[in-house]
N, CA, C and O atoms as a printed pandas DataFrame, in Angstrom:
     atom_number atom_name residue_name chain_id  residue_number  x_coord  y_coord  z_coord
0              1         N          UNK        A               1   -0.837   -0.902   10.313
1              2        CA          UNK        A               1   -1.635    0.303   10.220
2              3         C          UNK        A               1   -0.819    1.480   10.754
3              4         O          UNK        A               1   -0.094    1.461   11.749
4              5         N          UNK        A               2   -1.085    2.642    9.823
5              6        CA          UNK        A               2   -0.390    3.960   10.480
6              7         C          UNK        A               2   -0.844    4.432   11.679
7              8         O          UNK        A               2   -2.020    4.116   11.862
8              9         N          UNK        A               3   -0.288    5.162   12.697
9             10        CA          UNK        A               3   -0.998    5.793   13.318
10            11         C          UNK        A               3   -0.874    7.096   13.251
11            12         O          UNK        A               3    0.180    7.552   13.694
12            13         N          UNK        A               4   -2.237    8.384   12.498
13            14        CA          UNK        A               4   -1.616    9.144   11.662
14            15         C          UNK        A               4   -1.261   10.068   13.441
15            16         O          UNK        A               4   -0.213   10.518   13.904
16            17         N          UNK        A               5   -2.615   10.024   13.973
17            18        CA          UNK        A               5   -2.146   10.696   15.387
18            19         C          UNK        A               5   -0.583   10.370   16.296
19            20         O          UNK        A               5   -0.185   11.132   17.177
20            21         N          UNK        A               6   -0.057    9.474   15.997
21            22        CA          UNK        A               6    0.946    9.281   16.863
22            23         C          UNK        A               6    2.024   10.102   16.239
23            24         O          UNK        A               6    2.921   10.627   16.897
24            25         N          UNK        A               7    1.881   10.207   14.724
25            26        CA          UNK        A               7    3.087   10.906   13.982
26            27         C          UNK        A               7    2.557   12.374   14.105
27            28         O          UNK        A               7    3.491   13.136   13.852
28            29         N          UNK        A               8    1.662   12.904   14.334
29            30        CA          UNK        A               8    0.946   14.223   14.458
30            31         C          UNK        A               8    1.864   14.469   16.041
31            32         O          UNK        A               8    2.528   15.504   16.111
32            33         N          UNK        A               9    1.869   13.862   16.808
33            34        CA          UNK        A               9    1.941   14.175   18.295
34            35         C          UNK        A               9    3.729   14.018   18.561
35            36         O          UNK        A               9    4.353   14.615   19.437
36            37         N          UNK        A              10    4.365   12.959   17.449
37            38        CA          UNK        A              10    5.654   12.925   17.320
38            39         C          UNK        A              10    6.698   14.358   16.849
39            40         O          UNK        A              10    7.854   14.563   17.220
40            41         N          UNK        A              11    5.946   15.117   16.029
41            42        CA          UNK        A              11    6.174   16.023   15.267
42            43         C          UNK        A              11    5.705   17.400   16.247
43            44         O          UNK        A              11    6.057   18.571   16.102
44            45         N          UNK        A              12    5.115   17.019   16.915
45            46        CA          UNK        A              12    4.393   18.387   17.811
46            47         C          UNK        A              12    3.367   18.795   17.250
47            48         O          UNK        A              12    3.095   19.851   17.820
48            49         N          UNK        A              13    2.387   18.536   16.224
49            50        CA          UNK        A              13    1.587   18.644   15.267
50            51         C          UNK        A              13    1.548   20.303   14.280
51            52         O          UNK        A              13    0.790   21.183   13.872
52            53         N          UNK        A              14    2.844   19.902   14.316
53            54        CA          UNK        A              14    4.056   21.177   13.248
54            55         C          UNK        A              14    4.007   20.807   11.713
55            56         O          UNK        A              14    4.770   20.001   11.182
56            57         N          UNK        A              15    3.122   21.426   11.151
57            58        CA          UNK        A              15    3.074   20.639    9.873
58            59         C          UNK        A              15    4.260   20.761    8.787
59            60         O          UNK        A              15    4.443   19.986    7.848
60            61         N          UNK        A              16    5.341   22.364    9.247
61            62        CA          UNK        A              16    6.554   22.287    8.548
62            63         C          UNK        A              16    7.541   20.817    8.807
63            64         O          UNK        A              16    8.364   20.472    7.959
64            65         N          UNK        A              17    7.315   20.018   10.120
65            66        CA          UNK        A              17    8.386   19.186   11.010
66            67         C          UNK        A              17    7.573   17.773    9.576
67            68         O          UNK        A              17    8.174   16.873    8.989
68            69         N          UNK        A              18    6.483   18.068    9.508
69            70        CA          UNK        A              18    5.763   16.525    8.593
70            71         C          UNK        A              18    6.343   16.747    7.711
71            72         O          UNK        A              18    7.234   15.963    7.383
72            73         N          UNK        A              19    6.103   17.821    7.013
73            74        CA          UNK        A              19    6.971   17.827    5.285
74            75         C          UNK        A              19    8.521   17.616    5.541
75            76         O          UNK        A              19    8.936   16.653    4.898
76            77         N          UNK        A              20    9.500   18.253    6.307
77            78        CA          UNK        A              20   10.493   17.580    6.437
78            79         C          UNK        A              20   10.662   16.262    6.711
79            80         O          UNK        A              20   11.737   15.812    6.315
80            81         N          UNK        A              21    9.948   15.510    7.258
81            82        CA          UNK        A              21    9.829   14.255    7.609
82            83         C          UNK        A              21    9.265   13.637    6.136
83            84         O          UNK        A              21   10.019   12.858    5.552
84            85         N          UNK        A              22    8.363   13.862    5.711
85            86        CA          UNK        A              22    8.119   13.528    4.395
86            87         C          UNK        A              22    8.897   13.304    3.633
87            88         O          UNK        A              22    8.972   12.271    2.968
88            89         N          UNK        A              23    9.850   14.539    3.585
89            90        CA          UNK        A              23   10.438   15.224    2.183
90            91         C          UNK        A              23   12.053   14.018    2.179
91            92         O          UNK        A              23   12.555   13.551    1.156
92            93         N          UNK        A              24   12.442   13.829    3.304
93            94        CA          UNK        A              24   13.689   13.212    3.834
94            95         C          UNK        A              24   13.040   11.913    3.721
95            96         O          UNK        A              24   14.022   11.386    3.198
96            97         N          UNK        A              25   12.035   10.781    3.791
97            98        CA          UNK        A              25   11.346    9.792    3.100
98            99         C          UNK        A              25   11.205    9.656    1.916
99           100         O          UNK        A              25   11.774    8.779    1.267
100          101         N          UNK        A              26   10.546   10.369    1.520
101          102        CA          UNK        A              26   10.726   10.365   -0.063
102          103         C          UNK        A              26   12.068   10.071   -0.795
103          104         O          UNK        A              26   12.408    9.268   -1.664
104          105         N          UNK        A              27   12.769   11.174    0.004
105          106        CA          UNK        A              27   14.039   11.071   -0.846
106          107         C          UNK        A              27   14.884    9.518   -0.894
107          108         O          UNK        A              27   15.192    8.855   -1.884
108          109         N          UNK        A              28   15.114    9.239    0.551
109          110        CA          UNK        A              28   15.295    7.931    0.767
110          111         C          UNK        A              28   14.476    6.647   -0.412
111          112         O          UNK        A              28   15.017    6.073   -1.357
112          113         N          UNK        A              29   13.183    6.523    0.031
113          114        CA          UNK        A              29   12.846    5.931   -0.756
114          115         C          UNK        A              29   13.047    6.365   -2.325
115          116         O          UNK        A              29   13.282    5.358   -2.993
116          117         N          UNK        A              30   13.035    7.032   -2.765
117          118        CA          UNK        A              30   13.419    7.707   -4.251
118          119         C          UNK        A              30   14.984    6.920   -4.391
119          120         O          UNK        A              30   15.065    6.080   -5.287
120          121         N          UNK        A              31   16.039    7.133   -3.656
121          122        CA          UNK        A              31   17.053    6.619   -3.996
122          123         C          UNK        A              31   16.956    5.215   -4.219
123          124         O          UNK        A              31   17.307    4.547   -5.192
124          125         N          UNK        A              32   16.380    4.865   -3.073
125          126        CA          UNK        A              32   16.496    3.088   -3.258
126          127         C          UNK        A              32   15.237    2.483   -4.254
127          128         O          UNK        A              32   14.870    1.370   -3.878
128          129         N          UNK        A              33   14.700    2.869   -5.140
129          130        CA          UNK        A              33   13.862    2.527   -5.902
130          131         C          UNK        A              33   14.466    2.788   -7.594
131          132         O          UNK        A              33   14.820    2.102   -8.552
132          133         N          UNK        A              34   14.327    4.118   -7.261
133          134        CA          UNK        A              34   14.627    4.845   -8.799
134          135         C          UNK        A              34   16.034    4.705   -9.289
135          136         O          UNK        A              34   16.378    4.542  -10.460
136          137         N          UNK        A              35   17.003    4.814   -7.952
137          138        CA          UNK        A              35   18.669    4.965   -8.179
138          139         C          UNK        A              35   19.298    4.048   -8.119
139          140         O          UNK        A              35   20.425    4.016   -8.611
140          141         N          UNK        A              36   18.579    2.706   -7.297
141          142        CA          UNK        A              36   19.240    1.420   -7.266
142          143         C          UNK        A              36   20.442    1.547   -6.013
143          144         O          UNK        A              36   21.502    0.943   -5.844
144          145         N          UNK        A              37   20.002    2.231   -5.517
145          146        CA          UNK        A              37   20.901    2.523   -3.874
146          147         C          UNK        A              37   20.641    1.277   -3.070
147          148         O          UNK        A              37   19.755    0.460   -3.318
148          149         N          UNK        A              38   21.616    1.211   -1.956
149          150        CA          UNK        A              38   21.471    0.476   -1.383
150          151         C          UNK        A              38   20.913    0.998    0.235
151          152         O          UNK        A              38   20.816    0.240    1.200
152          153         N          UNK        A              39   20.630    2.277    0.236
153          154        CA          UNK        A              39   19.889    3.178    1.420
154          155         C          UNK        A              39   18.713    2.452    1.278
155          156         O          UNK        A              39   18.094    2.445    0.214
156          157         N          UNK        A              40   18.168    1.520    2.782
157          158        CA          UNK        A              40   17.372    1.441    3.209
158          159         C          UNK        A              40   16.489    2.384    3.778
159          160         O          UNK        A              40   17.055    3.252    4.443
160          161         N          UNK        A              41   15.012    2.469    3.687
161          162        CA          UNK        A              41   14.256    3.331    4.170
162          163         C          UNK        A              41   13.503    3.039    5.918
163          164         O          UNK        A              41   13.357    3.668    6.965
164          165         N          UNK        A              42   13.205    1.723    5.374
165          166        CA          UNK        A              42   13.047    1.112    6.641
166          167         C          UNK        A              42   13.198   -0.810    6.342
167          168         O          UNK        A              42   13.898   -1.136    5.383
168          169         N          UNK        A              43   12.544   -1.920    7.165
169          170        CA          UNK        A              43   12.885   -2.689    6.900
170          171         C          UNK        A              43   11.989   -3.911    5.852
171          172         O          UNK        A              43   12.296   -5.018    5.412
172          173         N          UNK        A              44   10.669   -2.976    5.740
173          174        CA          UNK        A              44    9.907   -3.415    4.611
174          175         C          UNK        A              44    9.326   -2.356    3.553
175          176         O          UNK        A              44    8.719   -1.308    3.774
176          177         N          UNK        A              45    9.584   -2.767    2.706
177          178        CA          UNK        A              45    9.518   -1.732    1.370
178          179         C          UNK        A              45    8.059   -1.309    1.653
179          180         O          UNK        A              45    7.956   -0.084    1.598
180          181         N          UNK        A              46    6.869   -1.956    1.946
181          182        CA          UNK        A              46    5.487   -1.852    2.017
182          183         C          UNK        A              46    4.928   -0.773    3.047
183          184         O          UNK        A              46    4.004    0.039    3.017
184          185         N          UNK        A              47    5.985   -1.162    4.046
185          186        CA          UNK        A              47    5.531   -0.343    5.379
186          187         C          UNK        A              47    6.450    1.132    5.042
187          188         O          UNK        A              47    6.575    2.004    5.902
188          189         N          UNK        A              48    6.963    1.227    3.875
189          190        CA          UNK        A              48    8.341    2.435    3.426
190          191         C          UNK        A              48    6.661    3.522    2.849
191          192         O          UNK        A              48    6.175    4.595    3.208
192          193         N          UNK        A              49    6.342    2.593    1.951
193          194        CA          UNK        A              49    5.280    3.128    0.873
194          195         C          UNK        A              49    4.372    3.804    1.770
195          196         O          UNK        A              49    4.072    4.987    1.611
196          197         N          UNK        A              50    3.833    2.936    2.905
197          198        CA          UNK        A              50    2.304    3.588    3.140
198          199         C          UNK        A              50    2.843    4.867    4.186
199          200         O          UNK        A              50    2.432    5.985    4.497
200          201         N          UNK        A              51    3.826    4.134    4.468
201          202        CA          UNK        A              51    4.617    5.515    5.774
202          203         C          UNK        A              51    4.530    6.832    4.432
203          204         O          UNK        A              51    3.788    7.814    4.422
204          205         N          UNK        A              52    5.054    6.620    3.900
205          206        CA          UNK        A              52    4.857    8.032    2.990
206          207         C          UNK        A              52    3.453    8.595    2.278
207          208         O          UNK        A              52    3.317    9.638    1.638
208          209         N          UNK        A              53    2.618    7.746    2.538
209          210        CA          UNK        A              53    1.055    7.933    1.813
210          211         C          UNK        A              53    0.753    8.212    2.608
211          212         O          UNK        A              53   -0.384    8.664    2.472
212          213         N          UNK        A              54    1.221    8.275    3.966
213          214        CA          UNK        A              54   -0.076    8.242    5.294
214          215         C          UNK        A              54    0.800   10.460    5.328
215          216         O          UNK        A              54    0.339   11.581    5.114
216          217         N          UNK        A              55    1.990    9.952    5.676
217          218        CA          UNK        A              55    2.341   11.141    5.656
218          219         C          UNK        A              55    1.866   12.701    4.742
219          220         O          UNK        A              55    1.734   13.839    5.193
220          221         N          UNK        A              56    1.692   12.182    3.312
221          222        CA          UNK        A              56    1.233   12.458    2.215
222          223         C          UNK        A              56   -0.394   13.354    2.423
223          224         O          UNK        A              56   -0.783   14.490    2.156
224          225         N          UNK        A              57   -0.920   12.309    2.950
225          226        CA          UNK        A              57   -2.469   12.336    3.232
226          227         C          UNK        A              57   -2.983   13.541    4.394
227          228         O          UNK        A              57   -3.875   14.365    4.191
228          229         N          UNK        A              58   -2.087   13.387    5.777
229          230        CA          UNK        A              58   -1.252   14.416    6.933
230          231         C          UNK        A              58   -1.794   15.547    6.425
231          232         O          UNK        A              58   -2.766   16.232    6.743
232          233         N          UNK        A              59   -0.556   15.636    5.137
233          234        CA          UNK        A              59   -0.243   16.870    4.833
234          235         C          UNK        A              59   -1.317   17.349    3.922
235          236         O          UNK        A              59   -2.063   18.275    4.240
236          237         N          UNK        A              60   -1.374   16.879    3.083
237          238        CA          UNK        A              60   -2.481   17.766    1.967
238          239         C          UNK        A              60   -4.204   17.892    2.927
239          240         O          UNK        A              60   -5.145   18.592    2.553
240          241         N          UNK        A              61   -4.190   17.187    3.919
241          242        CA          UNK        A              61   -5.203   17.327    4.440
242          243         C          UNK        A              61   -5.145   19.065    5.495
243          244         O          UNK        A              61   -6.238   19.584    5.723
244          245         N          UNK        A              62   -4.218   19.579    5.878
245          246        CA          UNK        A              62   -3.873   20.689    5.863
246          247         C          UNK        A              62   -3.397   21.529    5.389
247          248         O          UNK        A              62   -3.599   22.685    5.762
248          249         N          UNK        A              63   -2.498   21.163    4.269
249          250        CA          UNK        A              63   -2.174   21.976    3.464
250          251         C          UNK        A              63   -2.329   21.527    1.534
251          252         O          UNK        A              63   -1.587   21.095    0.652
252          253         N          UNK        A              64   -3.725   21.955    1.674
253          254        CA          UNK        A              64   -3.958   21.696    0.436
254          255         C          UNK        A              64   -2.994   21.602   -0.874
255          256         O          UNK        A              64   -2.793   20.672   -1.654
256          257         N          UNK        A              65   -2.426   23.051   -0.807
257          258        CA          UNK        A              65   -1.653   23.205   -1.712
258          259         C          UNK        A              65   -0.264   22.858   -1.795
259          260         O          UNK        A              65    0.337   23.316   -2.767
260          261         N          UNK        A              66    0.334   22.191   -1.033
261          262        CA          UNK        A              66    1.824   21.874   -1.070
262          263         C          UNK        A              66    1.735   20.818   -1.642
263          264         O          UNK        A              66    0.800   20.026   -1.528
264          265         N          UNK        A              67    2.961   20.661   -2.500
265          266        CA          UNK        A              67    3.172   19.717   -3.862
266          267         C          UNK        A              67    4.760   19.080   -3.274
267          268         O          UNK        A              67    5.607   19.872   -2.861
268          269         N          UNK        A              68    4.992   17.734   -3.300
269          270        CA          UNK        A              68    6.091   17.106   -2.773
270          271         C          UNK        A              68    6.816   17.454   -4.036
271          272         O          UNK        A              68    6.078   17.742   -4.978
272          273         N          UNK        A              69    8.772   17.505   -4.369
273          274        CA          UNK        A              69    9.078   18.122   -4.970
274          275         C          UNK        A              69    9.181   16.119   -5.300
275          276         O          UNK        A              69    9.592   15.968   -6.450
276          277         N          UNK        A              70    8.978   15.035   -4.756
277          278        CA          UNK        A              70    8.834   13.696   -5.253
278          279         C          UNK        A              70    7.725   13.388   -5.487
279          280         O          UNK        A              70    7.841   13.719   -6.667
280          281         N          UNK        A              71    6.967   13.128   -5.447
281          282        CA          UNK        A              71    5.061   13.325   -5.970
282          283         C          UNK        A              71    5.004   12.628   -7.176
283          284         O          UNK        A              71    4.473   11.544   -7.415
284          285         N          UNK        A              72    5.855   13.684   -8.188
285          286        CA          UNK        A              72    5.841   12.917   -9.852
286          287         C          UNK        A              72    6.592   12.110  -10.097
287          288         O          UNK        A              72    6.498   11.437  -11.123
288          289         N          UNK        A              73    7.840   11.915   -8.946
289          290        CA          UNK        A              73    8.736   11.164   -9.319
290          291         C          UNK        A              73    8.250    9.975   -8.632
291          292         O          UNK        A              73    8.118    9.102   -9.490
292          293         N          UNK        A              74    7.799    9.371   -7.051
293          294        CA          UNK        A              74    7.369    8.153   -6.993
294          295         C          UNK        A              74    6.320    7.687   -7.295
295          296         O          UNK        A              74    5.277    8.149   -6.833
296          297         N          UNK        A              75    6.338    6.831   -8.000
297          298        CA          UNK        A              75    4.811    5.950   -8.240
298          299         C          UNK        A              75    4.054    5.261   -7.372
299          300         O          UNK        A              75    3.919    4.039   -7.446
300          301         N          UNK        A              76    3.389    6.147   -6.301
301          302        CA          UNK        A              76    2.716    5.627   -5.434
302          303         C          UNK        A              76    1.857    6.442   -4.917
303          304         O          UNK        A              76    1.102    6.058   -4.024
């Protein structure tokens, strides 16, 4: 389970510091999915996914309108 508060309190609850944190996840995971990289994201693909949904969720829950520039590109 995420803890969305612990990553809120990790970040200083800076919502520019989440989307960078996001945005640098995504990408990671984007490489090693889409590109066939060998960049690990973390050490289970599952716990890669929801880390970025939980993050995902973070964010649009304050900032409605920000669109990940990966969004369309991962399927998740």
């Amino acid at each position: 389970m995420i803890d969305m508060e612990r990553i809120r309190r990790l970040n200083n609850y800076d919502t520019d510091a989440l989307i960078a944190v996001l945005e640098l996840n995504e990408d990671r995971l984007y490489a090693w999915l889409d590109l066939g990289s060998v960049t690990v994201v973390r050490d289970d693909l599952d716990a890669s996914i929801n880390y970025v949904k939980a993050l995902r969720e973070i964010i649009k829950a304050e900032r409605p309108d920000y669109v990940s520039p990966y969004e369309a590109l991962l399927p998740i």
